[in-house]
Tab-separated table of C-alpha atoms in Angstrom:
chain	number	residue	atom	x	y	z
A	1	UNK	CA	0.000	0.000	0.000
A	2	UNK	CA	2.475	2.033	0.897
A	3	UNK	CA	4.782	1.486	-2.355
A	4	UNK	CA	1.603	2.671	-4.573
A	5	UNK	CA	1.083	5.759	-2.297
A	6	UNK	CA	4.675	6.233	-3.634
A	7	UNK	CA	3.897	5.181	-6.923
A	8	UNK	CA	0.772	8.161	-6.796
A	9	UNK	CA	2.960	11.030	-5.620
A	10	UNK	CA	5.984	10.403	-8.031
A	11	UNK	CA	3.674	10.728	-11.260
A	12	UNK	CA	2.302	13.367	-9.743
A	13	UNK	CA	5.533	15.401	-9.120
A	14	UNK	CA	6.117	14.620	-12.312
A	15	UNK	CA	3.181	16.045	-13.860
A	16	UNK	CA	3.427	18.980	-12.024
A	17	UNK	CA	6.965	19.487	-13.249
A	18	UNK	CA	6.222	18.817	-16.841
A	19	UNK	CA	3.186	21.654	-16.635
A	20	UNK	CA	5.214	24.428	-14.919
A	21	UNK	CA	8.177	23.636	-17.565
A	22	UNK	CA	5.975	23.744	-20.370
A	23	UNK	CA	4.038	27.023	-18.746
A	24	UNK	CA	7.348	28.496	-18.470
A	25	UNK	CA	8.789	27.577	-21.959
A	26	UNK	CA	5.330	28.819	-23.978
A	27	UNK	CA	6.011	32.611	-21.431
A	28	UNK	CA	9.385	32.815	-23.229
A	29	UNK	CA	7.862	32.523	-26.938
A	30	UNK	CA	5.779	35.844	-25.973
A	31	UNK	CA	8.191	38.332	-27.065
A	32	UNK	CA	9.073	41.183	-24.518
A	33	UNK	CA	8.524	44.443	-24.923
A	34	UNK	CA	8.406	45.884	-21.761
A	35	UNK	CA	10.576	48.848	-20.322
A	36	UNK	CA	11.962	49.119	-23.690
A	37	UNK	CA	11.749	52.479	-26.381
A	38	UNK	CA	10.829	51.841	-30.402
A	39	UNK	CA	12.060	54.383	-33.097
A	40	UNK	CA	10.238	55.139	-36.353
A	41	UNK	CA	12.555	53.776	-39.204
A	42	UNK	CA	11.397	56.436	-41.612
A	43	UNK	CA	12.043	59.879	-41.028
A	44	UNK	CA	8.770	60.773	-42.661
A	45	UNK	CA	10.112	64.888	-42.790
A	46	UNK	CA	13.158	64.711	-43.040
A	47	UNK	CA	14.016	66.661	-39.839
A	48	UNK	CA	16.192	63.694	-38.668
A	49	UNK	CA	13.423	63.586	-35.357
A	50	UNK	CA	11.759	60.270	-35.403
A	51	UNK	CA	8.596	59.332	-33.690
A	52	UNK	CA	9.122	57.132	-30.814
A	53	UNK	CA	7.065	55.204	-28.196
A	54	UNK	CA	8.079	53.622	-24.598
A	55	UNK	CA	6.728	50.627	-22.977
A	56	UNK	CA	6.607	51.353	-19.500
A	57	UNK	CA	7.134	47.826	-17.423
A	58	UNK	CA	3.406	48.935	-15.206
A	59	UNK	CA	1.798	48.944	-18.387
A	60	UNK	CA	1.655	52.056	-19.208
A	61	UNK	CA	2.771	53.639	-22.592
A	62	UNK	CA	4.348	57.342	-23.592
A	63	UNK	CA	3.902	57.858	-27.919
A	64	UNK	CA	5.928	61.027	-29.359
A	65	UNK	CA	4.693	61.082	-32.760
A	66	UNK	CA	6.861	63.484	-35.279
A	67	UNK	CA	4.722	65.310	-37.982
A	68	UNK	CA	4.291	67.992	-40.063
A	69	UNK	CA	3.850	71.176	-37.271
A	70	UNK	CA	6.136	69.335	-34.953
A	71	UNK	CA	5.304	66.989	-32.283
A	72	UNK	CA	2.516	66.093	-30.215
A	73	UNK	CA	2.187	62.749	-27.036
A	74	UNK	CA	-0.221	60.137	-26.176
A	75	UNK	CA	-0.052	58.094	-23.887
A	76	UNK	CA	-2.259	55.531	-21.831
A	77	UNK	CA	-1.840	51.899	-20.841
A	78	UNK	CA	-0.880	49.132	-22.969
A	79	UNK	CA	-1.721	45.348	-23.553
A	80	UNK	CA	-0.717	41.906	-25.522
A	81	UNK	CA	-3.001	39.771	-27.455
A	82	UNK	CA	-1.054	36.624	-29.479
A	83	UNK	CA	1.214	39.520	-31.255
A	84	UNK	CA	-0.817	42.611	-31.296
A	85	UNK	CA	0.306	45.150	-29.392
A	86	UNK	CA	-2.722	47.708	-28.328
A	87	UNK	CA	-2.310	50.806	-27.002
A	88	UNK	CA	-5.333	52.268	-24.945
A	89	UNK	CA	-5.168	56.225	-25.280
A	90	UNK	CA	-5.933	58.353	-21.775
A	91	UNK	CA	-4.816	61.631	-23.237
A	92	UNK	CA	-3.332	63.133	-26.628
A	93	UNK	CA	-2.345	66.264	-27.536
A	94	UNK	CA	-3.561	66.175	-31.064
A	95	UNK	CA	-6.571	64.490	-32.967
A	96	UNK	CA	-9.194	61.637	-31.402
A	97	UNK	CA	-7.037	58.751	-31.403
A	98	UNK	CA	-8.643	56.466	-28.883
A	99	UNK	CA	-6.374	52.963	-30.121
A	100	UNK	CA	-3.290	52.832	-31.461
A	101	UNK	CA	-2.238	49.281	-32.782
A	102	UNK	CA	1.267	47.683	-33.238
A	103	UNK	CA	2.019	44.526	-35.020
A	104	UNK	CA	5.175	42.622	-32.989
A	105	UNK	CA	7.532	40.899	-35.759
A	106	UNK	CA	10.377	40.300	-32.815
A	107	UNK	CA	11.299	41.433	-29.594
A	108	UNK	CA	13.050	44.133	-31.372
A	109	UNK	CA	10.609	45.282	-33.956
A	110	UNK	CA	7.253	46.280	-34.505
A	111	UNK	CA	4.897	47.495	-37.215
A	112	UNK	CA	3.095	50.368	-36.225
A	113	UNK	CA	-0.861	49.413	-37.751
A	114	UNK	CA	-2.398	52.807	-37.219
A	115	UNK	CA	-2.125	55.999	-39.490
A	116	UNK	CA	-1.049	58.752	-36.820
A	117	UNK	CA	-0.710	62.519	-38.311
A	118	UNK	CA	2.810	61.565	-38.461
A	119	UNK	CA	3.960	57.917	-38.556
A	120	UNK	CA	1.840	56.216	-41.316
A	121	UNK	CA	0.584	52.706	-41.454
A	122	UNK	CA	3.117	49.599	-41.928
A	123	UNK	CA	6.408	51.676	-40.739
A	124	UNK	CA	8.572	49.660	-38.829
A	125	UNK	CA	9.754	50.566	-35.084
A	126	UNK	CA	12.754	49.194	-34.094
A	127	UNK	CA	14.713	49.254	-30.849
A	128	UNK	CA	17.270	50.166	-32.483
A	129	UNK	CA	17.327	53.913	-33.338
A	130	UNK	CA	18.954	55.333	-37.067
A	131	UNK	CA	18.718	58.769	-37.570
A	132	UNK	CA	18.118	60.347	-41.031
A	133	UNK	CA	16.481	57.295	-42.443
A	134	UNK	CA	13.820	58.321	-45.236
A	135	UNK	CA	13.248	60.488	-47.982
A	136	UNK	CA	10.145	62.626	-47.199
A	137	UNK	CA	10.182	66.319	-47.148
A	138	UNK	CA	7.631	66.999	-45.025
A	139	UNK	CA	4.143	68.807	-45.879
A	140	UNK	CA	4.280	66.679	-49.368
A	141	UNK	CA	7.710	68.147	-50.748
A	142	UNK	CA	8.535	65.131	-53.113
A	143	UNK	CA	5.978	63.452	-55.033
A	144	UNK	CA	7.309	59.970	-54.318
A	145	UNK	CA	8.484	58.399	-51.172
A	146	UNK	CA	9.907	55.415	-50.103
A	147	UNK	CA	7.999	52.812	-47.359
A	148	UNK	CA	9.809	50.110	-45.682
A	149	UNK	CA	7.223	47.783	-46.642
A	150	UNK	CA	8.195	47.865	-50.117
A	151	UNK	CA	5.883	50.244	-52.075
A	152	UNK	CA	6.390	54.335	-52.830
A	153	UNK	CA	3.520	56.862	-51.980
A	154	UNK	CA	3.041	60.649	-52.186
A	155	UNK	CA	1.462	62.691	-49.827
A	156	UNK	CA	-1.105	65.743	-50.582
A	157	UNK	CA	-2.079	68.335	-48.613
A	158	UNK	CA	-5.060	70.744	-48.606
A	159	UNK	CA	-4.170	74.079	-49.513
A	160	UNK	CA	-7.573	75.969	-49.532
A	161	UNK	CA	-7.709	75.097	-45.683
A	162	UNK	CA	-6.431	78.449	-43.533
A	163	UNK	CA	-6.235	76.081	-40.221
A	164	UNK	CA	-3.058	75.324	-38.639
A	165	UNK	CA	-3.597	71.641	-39.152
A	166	UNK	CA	-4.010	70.754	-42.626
A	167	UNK	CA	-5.744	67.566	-44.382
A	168	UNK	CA	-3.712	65.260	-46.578
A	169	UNK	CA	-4.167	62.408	-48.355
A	170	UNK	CA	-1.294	59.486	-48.953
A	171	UNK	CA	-1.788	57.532	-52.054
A	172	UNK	CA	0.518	54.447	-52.266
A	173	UNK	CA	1.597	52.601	-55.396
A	174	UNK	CA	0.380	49.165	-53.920
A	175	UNK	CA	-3.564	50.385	-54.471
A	176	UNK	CA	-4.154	51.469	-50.673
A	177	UNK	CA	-4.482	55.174	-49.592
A	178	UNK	CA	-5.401	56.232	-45.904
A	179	UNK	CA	-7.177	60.016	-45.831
A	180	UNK	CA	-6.436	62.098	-42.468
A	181	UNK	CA	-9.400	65.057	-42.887
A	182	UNK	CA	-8.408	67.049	-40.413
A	183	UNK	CA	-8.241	71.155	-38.744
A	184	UNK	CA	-7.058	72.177	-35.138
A	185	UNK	CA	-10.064	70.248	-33.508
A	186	UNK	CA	-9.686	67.089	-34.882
A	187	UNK	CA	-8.976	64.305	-37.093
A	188	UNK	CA	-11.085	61.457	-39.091
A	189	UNK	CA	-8.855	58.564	-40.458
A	190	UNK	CA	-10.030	57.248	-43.719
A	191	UNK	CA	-8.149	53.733	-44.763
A	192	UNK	CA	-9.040	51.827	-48.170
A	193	UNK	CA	-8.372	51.286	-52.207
A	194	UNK	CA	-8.434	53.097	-55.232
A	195	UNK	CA	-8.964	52.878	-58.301
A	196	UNK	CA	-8.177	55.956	-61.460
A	197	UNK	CA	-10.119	55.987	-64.600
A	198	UNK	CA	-10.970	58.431	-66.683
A	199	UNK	CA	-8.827	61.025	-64.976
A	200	UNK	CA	-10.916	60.758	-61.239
A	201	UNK	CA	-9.327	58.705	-58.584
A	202	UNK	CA	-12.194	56.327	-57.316
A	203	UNK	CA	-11.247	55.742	-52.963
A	204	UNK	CA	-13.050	53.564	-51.756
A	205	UNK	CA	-13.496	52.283	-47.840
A	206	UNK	CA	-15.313	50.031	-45.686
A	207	UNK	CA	-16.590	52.675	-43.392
A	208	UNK	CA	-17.286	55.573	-45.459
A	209	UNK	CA	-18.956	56.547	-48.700
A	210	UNK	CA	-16.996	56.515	-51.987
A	211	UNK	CA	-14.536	59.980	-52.257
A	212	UNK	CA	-13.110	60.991	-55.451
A	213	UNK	CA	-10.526	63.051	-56.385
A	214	UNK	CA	-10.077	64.548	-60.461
A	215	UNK	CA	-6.452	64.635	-61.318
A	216	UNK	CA	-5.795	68.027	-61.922
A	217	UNK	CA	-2.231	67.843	-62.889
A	218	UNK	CA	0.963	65.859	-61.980
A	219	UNK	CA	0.967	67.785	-58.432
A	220	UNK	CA	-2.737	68.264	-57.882
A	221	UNK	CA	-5.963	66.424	-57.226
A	222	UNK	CA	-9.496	68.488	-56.689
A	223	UNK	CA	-11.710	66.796	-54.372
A	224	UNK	CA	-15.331	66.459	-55.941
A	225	UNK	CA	-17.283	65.203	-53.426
A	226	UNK	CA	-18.311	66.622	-50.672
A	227	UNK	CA	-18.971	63.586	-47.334
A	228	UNK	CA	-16.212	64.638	-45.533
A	229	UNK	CA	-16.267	66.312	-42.054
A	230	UNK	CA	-13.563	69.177	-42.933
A	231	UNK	CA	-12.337	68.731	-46.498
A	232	UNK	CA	-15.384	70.457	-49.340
A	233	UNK	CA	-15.838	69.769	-52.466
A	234	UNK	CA	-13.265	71.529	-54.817
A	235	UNK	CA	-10.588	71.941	-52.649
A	236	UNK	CA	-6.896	71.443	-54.059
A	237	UNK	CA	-4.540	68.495	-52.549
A	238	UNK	CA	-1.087	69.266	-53.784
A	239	UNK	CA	1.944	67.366	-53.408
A	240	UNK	CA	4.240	70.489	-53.501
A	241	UNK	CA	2.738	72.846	-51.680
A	242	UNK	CA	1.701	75.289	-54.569
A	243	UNK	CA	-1.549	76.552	-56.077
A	244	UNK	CA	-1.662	76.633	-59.866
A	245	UNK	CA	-1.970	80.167	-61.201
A	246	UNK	CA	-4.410	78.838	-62.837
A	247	UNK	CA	-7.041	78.271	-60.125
A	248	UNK	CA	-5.911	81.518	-58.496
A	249	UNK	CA	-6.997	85.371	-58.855
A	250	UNK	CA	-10.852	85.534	-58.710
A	251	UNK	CA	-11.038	82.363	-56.909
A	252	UNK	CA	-9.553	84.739	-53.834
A	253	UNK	CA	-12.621	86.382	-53.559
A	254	UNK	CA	-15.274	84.922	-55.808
A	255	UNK	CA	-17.690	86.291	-57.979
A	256	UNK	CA	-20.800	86.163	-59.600
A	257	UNK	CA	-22.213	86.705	-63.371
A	258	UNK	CA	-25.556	87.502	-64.483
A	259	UNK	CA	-26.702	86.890	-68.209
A	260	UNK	CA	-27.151	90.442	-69.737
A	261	UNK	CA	-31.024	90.981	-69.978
A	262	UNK	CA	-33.171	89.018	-72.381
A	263	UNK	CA	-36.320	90.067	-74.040
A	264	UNK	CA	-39.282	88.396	-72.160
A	265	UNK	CA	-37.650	86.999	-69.353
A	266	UNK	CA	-37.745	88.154	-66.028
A	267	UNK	CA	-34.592	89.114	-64.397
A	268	UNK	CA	-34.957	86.297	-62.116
A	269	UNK	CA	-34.896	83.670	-64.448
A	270	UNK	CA	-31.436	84.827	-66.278
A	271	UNK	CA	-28.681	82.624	-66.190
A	272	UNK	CA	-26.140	83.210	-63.957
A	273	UNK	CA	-22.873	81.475	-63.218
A	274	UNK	CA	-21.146	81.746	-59.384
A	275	UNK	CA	-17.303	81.332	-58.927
A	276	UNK	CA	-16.503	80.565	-55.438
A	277	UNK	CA	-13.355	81.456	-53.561
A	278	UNK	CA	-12.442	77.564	-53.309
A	279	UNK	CA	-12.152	76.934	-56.708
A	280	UNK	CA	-15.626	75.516	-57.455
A	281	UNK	CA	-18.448	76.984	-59.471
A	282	UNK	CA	-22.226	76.727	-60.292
A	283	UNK	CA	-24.098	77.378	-63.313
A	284	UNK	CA	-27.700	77.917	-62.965
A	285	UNK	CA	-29.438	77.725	-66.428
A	286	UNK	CA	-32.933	78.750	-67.476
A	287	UNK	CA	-33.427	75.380	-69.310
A	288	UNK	CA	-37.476	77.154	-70.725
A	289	UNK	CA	-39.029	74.363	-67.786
A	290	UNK	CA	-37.301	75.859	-65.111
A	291	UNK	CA	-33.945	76.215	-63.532
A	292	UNK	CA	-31.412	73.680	-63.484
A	293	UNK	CA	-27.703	73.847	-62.390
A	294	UNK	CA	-24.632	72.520	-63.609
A	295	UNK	CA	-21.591	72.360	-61.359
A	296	UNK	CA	-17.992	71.623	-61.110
A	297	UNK	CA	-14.625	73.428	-60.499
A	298	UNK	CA	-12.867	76.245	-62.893
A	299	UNK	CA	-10.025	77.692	-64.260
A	300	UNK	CA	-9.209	81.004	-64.508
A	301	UNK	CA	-6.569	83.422	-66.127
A	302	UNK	CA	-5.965	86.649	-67.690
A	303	UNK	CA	-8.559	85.526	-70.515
A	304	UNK	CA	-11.181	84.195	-69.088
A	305	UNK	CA	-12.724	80.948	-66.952
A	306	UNK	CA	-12.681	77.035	-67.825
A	307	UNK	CA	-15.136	75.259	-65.935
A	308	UNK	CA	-14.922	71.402	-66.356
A	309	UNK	CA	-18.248	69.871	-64.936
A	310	UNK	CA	-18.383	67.249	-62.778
A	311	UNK	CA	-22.388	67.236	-62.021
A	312	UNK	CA	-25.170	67.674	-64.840
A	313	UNK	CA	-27.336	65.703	-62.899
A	314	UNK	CA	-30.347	68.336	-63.129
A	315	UNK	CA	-29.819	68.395	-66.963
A	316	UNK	CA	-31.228	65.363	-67.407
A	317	UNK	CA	-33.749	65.388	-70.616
A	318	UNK	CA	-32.403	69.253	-71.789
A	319	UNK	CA	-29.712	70.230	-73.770
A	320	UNK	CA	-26.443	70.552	-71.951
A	321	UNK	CA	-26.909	67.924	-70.227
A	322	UNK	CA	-23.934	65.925	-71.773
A	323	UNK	CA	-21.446	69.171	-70.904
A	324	UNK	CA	-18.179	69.063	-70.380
A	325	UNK	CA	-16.585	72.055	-70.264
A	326	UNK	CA	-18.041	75.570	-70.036
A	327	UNK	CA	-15.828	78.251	-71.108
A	328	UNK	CA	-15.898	82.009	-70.957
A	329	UNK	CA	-13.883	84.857	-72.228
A	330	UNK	CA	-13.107	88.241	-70.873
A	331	UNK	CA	-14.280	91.104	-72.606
A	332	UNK	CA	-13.342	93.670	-69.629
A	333	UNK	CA	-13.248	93.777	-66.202
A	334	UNK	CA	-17.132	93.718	-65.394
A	335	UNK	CA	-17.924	91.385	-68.726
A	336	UNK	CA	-18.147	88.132	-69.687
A	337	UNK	CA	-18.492	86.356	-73.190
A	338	UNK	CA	-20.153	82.673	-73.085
A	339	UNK	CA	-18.471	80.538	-75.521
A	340	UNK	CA	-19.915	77.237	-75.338
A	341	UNK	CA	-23.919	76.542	-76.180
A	342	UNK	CA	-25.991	75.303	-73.364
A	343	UNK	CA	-29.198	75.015	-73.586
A	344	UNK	CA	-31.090	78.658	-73.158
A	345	UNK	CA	-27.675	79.917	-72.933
A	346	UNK	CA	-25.903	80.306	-76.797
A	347	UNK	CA	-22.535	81.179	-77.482
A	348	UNK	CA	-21.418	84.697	-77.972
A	349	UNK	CA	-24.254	85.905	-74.951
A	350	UNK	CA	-22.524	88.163	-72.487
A	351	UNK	CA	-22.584	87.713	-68.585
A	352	UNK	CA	-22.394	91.009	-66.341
A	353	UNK	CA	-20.353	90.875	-63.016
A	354	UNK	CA	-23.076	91.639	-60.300
């Protein structure tokens, strides 16, 4: 009796060993991150300042992210789920962000997994800290830069906002694009794919309505729509900080046209044409049913106005409603000539500044 009583508590020792060495061995596989600091491989301004962010070993979690206007902190506690890092904001000194994710590839190196107004999406943090590393400019400077994670994007920025804090938009060459529409108050992260055809940009998302963007030029996009919380419809993203001349002078102040008087129709039902001061425009038409509007963004110069519609939509069934462009030319100061035929509207019909 007493030999199996022996016999009981040996296996049992054993078993007990076997479970705390195996407890102990699957610990060491969780890679440890705490007490230790993570640097931003890409210097995403080239201001050799990298974002950084320190594990504390209580849990708790200090973020310095470097962007455009400098820095701004976060910081909160911090938690691991199979190799998912999450960060659990208490207090930031810039934008919403309530969770900030992190990818862990190795004791020594994450992958950030959140689009912060500095450090984008996929860069890699490392313990190991390399100054200079990147070739971004800052506020969109080049037009390409490079990603650790193997594909080049360029940044653009709204320049019709006045706020401190400007909106940008980073469209990557591997089809993804993540949207930051934000002013001195706030921040809304958009994160999805694109497509281009026809000269508009097509973003798409799982959380928001489709945004597009017409590709004004090699350093320019126009948004033209207008779901966004901040951004409206016809503002400029550059890439290079600049405004074409282009969609410059009256677009300062805007203006609006009136159709010079017509025989039989009441002043109130002459066409008009409204340029505002963010580049956008609308065209209201006396289409002999009604009123109808055409709208879009313009053009203008020492000659006169392009306006390229974007939305005929009320045209439907009249003439005009297949428009393109609407162009004007100057005949003075306070005069404009029509040069395309609408619909009521006919070429060579003069518009008076109101």
């Amino acid at each position: 009796m007493k030999k199996a009583i022996k016999i009981i508590l040996s296996v049992s020792c054993i078993l007990m060993l076997c479970a705390c060495t195996g407890g102990k061995k699957e610990e060491e596989t969780v890679p440890v991150i705490s007490g230790k600091t993570y640097y931003d491989t890409v210097d995403e301004y080239g201001n050799n300042e990298h974002s950084k962010v320190w594990f504390g070993t209580d849990g708790s979690f200090v973020l310095k992210d470097n962007f455009f206007e400098g820095w701004y902190e976060m910081n909160g506690d911090w938690s691991v789920s199979e190799n998912v890092v999450t960060l659990n904001v208490k207090s930031t000194g810039y934008g919403q962000f309530t969770k900030v994710l992190f990818e862990i590839k190795d004791p020594e190196t994450l992958i950030l997994k959140t689009s912060l107004a500095g450090s984008q999406s996929d860069h890699i943090f490392s313990t190991t800290e390399v100054k200079g590393s990147g070739n971004s400019s800052g506020g969109g400077g080049n037009t390409e830069n490079n990603n650790q994670s193997g594909f080049t994007y360029t940044t653009y920025y709204n320049m019709f906002q006045e706020t401190k804090n400007k909106s940008y938009i980073e469209i990557r060459s591997d089809g993804s694009f993540a949207l930051l529409d934000m002013n001195d108050f706030g921040v809304e992260e958009i994160n999805g794919t694109y497509t281009e055809s026809n000269g508009i940009l097509h973003l798409k998302s799982d959380n928001h309505a489709e945004i597009q963007f017409d590709v004004y030029d090699d350093h320019g996009l126009i948004l033209m729509t207008d779901n966004l919380g901040v951004s409206k419809y016809g503002d400029l993203f550059s890439d290079n900080n600049t405004i074409p001349d282009s969609l410059s002078g009256l677009a300062d102040t805007g203006s609006t046209w009136v159709h010079s008087p017509m025989q039989d129709i009441n002043d109130m039902y002459l066409p008009k044409i409204e340029f505002d001061a963010a580049g956008r425009f609308v065209f209201t038409e006396n289409v002999l049913a009604g009123m109808a509007q055409l709208k879009g963004w313009y053009e203008s110069n020492d000659s006169g106005f392009v306006c390229h519609v974007d939305d005929a939509s009320m045209m439907q069934g009249f003439k005009g409603d297949d428009l393109k462009l609407i162009q004007f030319e100057k005949q003075d100061d306070k005069t404009l000539v029509l040069k395309t035929e609408i619909c009521m509207s006919m070429a060579g019909d003069t518009f008076i500044l109101k």
